[in-house]
CSV table of C-alpha atoms in Angstrom, one decimal:
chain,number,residue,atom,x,y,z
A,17,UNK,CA,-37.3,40.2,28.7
A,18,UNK,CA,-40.2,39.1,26.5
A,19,UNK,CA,-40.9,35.2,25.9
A,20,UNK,CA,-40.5,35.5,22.0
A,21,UNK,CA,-36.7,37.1,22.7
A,22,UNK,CA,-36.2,34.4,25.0
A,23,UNK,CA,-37.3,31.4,23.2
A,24,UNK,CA,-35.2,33.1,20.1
A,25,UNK,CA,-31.9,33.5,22.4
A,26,UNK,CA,-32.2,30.2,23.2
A,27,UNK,CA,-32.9,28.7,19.3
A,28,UNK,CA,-29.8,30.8,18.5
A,29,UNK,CA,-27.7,29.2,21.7
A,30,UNK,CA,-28.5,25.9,20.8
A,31,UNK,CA,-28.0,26.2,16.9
A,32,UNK,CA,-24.3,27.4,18.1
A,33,UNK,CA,-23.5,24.5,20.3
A,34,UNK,CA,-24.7,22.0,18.1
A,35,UNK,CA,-22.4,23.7,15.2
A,36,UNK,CA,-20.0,23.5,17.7
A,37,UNK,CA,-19.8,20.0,18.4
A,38,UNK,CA,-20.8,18.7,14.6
A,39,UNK,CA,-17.5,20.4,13.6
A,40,UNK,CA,-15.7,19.0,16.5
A,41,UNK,CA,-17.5,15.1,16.1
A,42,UNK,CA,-16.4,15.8,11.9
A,43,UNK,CA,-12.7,17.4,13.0
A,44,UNK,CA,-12.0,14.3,15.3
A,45,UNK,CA,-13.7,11.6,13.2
A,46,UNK,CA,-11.6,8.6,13.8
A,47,UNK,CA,-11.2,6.4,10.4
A,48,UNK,CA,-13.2,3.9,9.8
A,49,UNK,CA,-12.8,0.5,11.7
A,50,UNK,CA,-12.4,-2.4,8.8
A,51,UNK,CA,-13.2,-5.4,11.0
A,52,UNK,CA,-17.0,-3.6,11.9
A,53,UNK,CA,-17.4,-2.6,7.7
A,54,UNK,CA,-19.4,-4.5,5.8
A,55,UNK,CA,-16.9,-5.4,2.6
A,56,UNK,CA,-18.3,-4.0,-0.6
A,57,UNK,CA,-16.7,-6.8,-2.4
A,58,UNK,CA,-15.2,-9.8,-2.2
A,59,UNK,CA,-12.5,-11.4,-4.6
A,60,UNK,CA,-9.3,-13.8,-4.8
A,61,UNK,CA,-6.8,-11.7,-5.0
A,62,UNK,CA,-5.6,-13.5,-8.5
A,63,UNK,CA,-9.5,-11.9,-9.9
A,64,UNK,CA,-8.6,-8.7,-8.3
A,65,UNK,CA,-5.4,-8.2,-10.5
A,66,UNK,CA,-6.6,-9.6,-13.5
A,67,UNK,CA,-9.1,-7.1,-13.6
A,68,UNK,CA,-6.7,-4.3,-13.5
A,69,UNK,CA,-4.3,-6.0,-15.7
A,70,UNK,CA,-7.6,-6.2,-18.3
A,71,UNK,CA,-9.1,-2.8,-17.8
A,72,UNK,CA,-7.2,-0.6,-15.7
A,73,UNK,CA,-10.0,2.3,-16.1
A,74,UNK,CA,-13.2,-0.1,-15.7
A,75,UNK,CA,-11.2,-2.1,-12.6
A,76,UNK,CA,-10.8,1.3,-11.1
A,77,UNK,CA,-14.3,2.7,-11.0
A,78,UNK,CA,-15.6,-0.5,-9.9
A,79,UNK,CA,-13.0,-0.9,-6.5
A,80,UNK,CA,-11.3,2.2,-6.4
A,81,UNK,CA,-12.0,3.7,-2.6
A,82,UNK,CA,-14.3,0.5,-2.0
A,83,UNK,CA,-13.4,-1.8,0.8
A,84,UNK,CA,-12.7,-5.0,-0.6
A,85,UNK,CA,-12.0,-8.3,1.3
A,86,UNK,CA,-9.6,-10.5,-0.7
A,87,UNK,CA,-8.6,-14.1,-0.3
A,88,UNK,CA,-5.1,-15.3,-1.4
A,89,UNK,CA,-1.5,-16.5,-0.6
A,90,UNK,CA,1.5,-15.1,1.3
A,91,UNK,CA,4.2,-14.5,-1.5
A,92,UNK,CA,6.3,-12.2,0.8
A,93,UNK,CA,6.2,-9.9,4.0
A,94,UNK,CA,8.2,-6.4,3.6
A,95,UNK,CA,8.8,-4.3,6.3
A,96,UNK,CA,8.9,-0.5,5.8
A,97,UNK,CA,10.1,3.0,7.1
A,98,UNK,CA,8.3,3.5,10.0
A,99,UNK,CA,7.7,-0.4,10.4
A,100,UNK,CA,5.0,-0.4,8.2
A,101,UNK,CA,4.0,-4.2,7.5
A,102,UNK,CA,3.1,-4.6,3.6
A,103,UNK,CA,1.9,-8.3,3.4
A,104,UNK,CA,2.6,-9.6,-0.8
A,105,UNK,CA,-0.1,-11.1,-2.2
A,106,UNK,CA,0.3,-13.9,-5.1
A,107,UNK,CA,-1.8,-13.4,-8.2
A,108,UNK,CA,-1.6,-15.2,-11.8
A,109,UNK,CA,1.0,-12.2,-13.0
A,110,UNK,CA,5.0,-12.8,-12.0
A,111,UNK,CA,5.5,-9.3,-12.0
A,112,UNK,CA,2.1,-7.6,-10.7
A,113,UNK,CA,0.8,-8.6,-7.1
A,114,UNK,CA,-1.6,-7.1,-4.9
A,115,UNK,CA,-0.4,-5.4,-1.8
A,116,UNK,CA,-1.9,-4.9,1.5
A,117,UNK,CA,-0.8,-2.2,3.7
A,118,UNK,CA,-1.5,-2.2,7.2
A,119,UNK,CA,-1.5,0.2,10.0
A,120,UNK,CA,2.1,0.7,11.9
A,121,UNK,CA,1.5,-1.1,15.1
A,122,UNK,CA,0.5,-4.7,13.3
A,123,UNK,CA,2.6,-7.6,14.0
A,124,UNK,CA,4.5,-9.0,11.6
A,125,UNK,CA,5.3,-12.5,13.3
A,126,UNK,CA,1.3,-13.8,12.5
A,127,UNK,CA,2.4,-13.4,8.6
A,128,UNK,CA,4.3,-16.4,6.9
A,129,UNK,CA,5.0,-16.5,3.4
A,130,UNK,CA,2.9,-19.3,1.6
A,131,UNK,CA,0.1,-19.4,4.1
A,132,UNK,CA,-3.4,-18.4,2.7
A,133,UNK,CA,-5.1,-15.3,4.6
A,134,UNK,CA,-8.0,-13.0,4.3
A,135,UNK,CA,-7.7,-9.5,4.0
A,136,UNK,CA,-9.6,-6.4,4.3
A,137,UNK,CA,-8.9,-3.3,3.0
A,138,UNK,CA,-10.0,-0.1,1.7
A,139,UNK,CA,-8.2,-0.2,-2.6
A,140,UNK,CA,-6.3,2.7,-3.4
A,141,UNK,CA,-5.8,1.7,-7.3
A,142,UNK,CA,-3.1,0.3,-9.4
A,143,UNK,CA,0.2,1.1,-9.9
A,144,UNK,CA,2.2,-1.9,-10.4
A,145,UNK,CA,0.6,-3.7,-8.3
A,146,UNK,CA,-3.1,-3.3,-6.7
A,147,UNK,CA,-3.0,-1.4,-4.0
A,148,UNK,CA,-4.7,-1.9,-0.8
A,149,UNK,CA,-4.5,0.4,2.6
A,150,UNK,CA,-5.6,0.4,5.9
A,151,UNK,CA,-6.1,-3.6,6.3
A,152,UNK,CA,-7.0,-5.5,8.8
A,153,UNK,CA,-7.1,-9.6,8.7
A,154,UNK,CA,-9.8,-11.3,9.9
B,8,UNK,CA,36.7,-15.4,-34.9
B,9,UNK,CA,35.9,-18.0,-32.7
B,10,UNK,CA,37.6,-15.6,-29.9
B,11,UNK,CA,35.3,-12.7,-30.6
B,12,UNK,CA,32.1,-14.5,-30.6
B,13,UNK,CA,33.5,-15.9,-27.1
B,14,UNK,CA,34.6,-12.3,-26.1
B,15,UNK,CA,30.9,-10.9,-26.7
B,16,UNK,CA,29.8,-14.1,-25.0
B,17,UNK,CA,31.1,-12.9,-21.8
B,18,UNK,CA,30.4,-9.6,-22.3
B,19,UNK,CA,26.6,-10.6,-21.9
B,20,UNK,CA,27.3,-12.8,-18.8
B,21,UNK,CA,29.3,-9.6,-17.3
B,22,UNK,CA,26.2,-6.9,-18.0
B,23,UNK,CA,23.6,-9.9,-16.8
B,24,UNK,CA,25.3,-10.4,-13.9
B,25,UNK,CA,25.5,-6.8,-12.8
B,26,UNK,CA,22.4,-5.8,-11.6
B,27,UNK,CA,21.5,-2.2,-13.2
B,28,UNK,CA,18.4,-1.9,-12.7
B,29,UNK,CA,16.7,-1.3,-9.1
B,30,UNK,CA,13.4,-1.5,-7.8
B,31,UNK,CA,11.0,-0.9,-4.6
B,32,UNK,CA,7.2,-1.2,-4.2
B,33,UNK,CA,7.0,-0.4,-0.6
B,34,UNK,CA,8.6,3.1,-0.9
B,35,UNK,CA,7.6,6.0,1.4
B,36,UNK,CA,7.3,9.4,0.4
B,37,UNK,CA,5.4,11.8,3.6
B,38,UNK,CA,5.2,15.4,3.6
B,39,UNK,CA,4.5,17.5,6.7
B,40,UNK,CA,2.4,21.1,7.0
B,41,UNK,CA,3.3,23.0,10.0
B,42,UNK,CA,1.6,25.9,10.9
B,43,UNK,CA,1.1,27.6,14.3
B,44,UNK,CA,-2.7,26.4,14.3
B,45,UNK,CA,-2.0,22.5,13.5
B,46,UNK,CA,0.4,19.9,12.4
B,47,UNK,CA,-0.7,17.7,9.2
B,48,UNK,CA,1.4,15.2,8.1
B,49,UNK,CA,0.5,12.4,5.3
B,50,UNK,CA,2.3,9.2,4.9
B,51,UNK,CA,2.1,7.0,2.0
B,52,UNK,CA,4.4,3.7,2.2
B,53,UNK,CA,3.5,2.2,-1.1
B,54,UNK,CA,5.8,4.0,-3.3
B,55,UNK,CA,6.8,1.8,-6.4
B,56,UNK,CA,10.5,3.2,-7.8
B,57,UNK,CA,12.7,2.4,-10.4
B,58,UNK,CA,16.7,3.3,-10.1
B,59,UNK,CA,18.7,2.6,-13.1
B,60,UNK,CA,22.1,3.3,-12.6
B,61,UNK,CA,23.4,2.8,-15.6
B,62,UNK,CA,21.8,5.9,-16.7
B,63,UNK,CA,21.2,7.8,-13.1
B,64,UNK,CA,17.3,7.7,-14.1
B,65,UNK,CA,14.8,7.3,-11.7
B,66,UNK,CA,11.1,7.0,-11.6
B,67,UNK,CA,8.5,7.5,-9.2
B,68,UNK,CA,5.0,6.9,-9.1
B,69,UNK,CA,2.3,7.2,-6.2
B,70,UNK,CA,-1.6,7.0,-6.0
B,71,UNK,CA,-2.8,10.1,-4.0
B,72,UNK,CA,-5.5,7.7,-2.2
B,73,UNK,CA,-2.3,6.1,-0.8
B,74,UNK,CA,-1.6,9.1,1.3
B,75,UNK,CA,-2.5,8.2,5.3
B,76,UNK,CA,-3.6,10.9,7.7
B,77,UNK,CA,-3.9,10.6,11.6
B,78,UNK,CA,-7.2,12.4,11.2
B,79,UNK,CA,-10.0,10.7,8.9
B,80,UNK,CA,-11.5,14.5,7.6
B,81,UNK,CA,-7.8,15.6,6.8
B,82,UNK,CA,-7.6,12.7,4.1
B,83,UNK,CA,-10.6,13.6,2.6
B,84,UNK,CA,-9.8,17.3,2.2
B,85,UNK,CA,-6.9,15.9,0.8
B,86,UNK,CA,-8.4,13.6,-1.7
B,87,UNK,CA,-10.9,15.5,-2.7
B,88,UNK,CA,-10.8,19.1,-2.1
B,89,UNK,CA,-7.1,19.3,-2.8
B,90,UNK,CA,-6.1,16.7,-4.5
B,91,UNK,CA,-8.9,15.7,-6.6
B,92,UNK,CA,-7.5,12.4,-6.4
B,93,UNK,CA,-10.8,10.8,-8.5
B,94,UNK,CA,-9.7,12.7,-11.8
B,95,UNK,CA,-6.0,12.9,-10.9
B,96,UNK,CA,-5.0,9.3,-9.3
B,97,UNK,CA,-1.6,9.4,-9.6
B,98,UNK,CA,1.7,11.7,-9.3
B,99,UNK,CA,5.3,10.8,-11.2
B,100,UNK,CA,8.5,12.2,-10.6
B,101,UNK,CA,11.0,11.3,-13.5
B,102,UNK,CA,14.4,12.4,-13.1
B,103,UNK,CA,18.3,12.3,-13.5
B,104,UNK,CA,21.0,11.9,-11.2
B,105,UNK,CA,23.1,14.9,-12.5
B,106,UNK,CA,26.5,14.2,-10.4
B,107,UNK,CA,26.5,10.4,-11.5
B,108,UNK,CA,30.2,10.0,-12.5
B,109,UNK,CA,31.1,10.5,-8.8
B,110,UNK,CA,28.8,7.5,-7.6
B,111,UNK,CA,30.5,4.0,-7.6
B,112,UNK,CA,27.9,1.6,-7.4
B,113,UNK,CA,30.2,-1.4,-7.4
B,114,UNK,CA,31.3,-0.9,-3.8
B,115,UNK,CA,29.4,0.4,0.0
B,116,UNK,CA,29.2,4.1,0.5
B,117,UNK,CA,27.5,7.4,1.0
B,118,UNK,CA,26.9,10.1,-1.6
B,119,UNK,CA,25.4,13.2,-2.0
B,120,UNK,CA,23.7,13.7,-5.3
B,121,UNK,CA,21.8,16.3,-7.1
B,122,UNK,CA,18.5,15.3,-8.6
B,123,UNK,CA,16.5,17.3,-11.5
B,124,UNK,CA,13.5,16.2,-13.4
B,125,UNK,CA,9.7,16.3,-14.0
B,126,UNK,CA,7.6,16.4,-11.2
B,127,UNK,CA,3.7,16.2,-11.5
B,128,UNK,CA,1.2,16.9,-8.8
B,129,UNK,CA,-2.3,17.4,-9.5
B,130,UNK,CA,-1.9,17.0,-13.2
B,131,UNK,CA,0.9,20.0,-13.3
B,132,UNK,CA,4.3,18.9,-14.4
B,133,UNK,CA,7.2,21.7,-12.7
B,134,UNK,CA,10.8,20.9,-13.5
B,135,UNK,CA,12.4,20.6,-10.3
B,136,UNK,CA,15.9,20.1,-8.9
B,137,UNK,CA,16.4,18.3,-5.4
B,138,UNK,CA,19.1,17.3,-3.3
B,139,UNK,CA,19.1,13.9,-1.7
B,140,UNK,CA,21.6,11.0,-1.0
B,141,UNK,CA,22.5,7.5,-1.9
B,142,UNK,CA,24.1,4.5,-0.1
B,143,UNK,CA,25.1,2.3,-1.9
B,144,UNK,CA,24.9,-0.8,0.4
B,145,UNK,CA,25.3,-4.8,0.1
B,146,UNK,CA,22.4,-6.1,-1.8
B,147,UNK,CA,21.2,-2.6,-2.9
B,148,UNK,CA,20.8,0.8,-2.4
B,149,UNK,CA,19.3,3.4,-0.1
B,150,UNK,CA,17.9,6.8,-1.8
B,151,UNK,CA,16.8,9.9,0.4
B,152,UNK,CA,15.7,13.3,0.1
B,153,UNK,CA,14.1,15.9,1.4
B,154,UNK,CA,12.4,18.9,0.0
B,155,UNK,CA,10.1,22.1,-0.3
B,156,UNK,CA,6.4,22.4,-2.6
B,157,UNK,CA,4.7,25.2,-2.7
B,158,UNK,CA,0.9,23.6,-3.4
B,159,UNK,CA,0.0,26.7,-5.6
B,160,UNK,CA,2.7,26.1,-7.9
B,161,UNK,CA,0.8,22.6,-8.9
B,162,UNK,CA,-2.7,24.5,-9.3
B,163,UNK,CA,-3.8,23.3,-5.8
B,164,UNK,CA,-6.3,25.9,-4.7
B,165,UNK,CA,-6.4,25.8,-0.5
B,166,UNK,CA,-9.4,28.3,0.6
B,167,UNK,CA,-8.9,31.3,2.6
B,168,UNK,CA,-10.6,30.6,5.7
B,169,UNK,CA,-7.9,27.0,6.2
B,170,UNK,CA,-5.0,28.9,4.5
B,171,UNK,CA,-3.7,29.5,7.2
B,172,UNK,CA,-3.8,26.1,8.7
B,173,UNK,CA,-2.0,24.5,6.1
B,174,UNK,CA,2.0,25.7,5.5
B,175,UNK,CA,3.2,27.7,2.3
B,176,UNK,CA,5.8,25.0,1.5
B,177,UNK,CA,5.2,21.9,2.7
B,178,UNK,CA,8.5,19.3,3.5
B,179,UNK,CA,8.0,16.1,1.6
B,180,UNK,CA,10.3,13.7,2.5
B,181,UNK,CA,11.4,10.8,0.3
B,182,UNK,CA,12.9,6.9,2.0
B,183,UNK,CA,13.4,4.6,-0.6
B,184,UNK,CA,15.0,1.1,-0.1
B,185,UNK,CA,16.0,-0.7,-3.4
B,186,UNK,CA,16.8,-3.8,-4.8
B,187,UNK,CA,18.1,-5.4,-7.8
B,188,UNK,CA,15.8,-6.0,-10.5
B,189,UNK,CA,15.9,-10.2,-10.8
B,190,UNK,CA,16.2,-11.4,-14.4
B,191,UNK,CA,13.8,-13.7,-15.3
């Protein structure tokens, strides 16, 4: 076999496996830790809702898929299907809140209502309340 | 006179006191793809609802980004190859319950009830027509269903070569736990 088919066999072998494991790194990419990211922002979680309860749009573009740290008190803990903690968070509004949803295996008994607590979490947007998933406290 | 005025007085305290109007904010709504090449499965638990049953109308509303996959590249397929989830945030389901005359939402039970309404995905709004069931229990009421998309029928394109990895209709599944609607 000639050196030049050789070196070429092998540039093609090695441009496989690394296509290869790139797709398999990408397919299994776990999501990303909260408690190593630096927080692109961070607000009280009565700012946070008064921005979306001002501008829904401009609020939005500015946190929307961000992960935002927030700062603010217990108003209620809610347990959901699949035990899915949501932890209530009290804002200037009676009827808006923000809402932090965290993954199924958290422990709800480090959570009491009226306690102050940071959160992080990645913003999913506004409903009726601002959203937050994937939080972790720190 | 006097008796009327004191008549419609009551009247007021009786439809105050009944609670018509239900609510939840921690709803979940999940669908599941199974094909023979993979199992996908996205949850979103923040669900906010509105039951009024009064009228049998309900209202759903859900931010796409809310959706939670066990693999970090299948939620941002999701968002934004599928989805598109920057220019289309949300999707609403309003609807009727159709067989409400049979439901007694004064006492505990189960029912079976027939839903139909508007439901958008991805900006498309198909009429649809589910089947679910309520329970009517003490301090509020339970709503589930389960049912069948078909992603092309909301103008969600899915390319070839992952066609196959992703089901024709997908099962969404719909847990709601409601409660009254405090008036403040």
């Amino acid at each position: 076999m000639k050196p030049s088919v050789k070196i070429s066999l092998f540039v093609v072998f090695f441009l496989a496996l690394s296509g290869i494991l790139i797709a398999l790194y990408l397919f299994n990419m776990q999501h990303k830790d909260l408690q190593k990211v630096k927080p692109d922002f961070i607000i009280s979680a009565v700012d946070l809702q008064k921005a979306f309860e001002e501008n829904e749009t401009s609020a939005a573009s500015t946190y929307v898929n961000k992960v935002l740290e927030v700062t603010g008190t217990i108003e209620s803990v809610k347990t959901g299907e699949n035990n899915v903690l949501s932890i209530v968070l009290k804002t200037g509004s009676d009827l808006s809140t923000v809402i932090c949803t965290f993954p199924p295996e958290t422990d709800p008994a480090k959570f009491t209502s009226g306690k102050q607590i940071t959160v992080r979490g990645e913003c999913s947007g506004f409903l009726m309340d601002v959203l937050l998933n994937n939080c972790v406290t720190l | 006179m006097k008796r009327t005025i004191i008549l419609i007085a009551f009247s007021f305290l009786f439809f105050a006191s009944n609670a018509q109007k239900y609510m939840t904010r921690n709803g979940y709504i999940g669908f599941y793809s199974h094909t023979a090449g993979e199992d996908i499965k996205g949850d979103n638990n923040q669900v906010a609802s509105i039951l009024d049953t009064s009228t049998g109308e309900f209202v759903f509303q859900v931010l796409i980004k809310s959706f939670h996959f066990e693999k970090a590249l299948m939620e941002e397929h999701f968002n934004e190859n599928y989805m598109e989830s920057e220019k289309f945030p949300k999707s609403t389901f309003k609807g009727k319950i159709m067989n409400l005359a049979s439901i007694d939402f004064s006492k505990s039970g189960n029912y079976d009830v027939t839903v139909e309404g508007d439901l958008n995905i991805h900006n498309v709004t198909n009429k649809v027509t589910v089947k679910g069931n309520i329970e009517v229990i003490s301090g509020g009421i339970n709503a589930n269903s389960k049912f069948n998309i078909v992603p092309e029928d909301y103008k969600i394109n899915i390319p070839g070569v992952v066609r196959d990895n992703i089901a024709k209709n997908l099962e969404v599944t719909v847990t709601m736990k409601y409660l009254p609607v405090e008036n403040k």
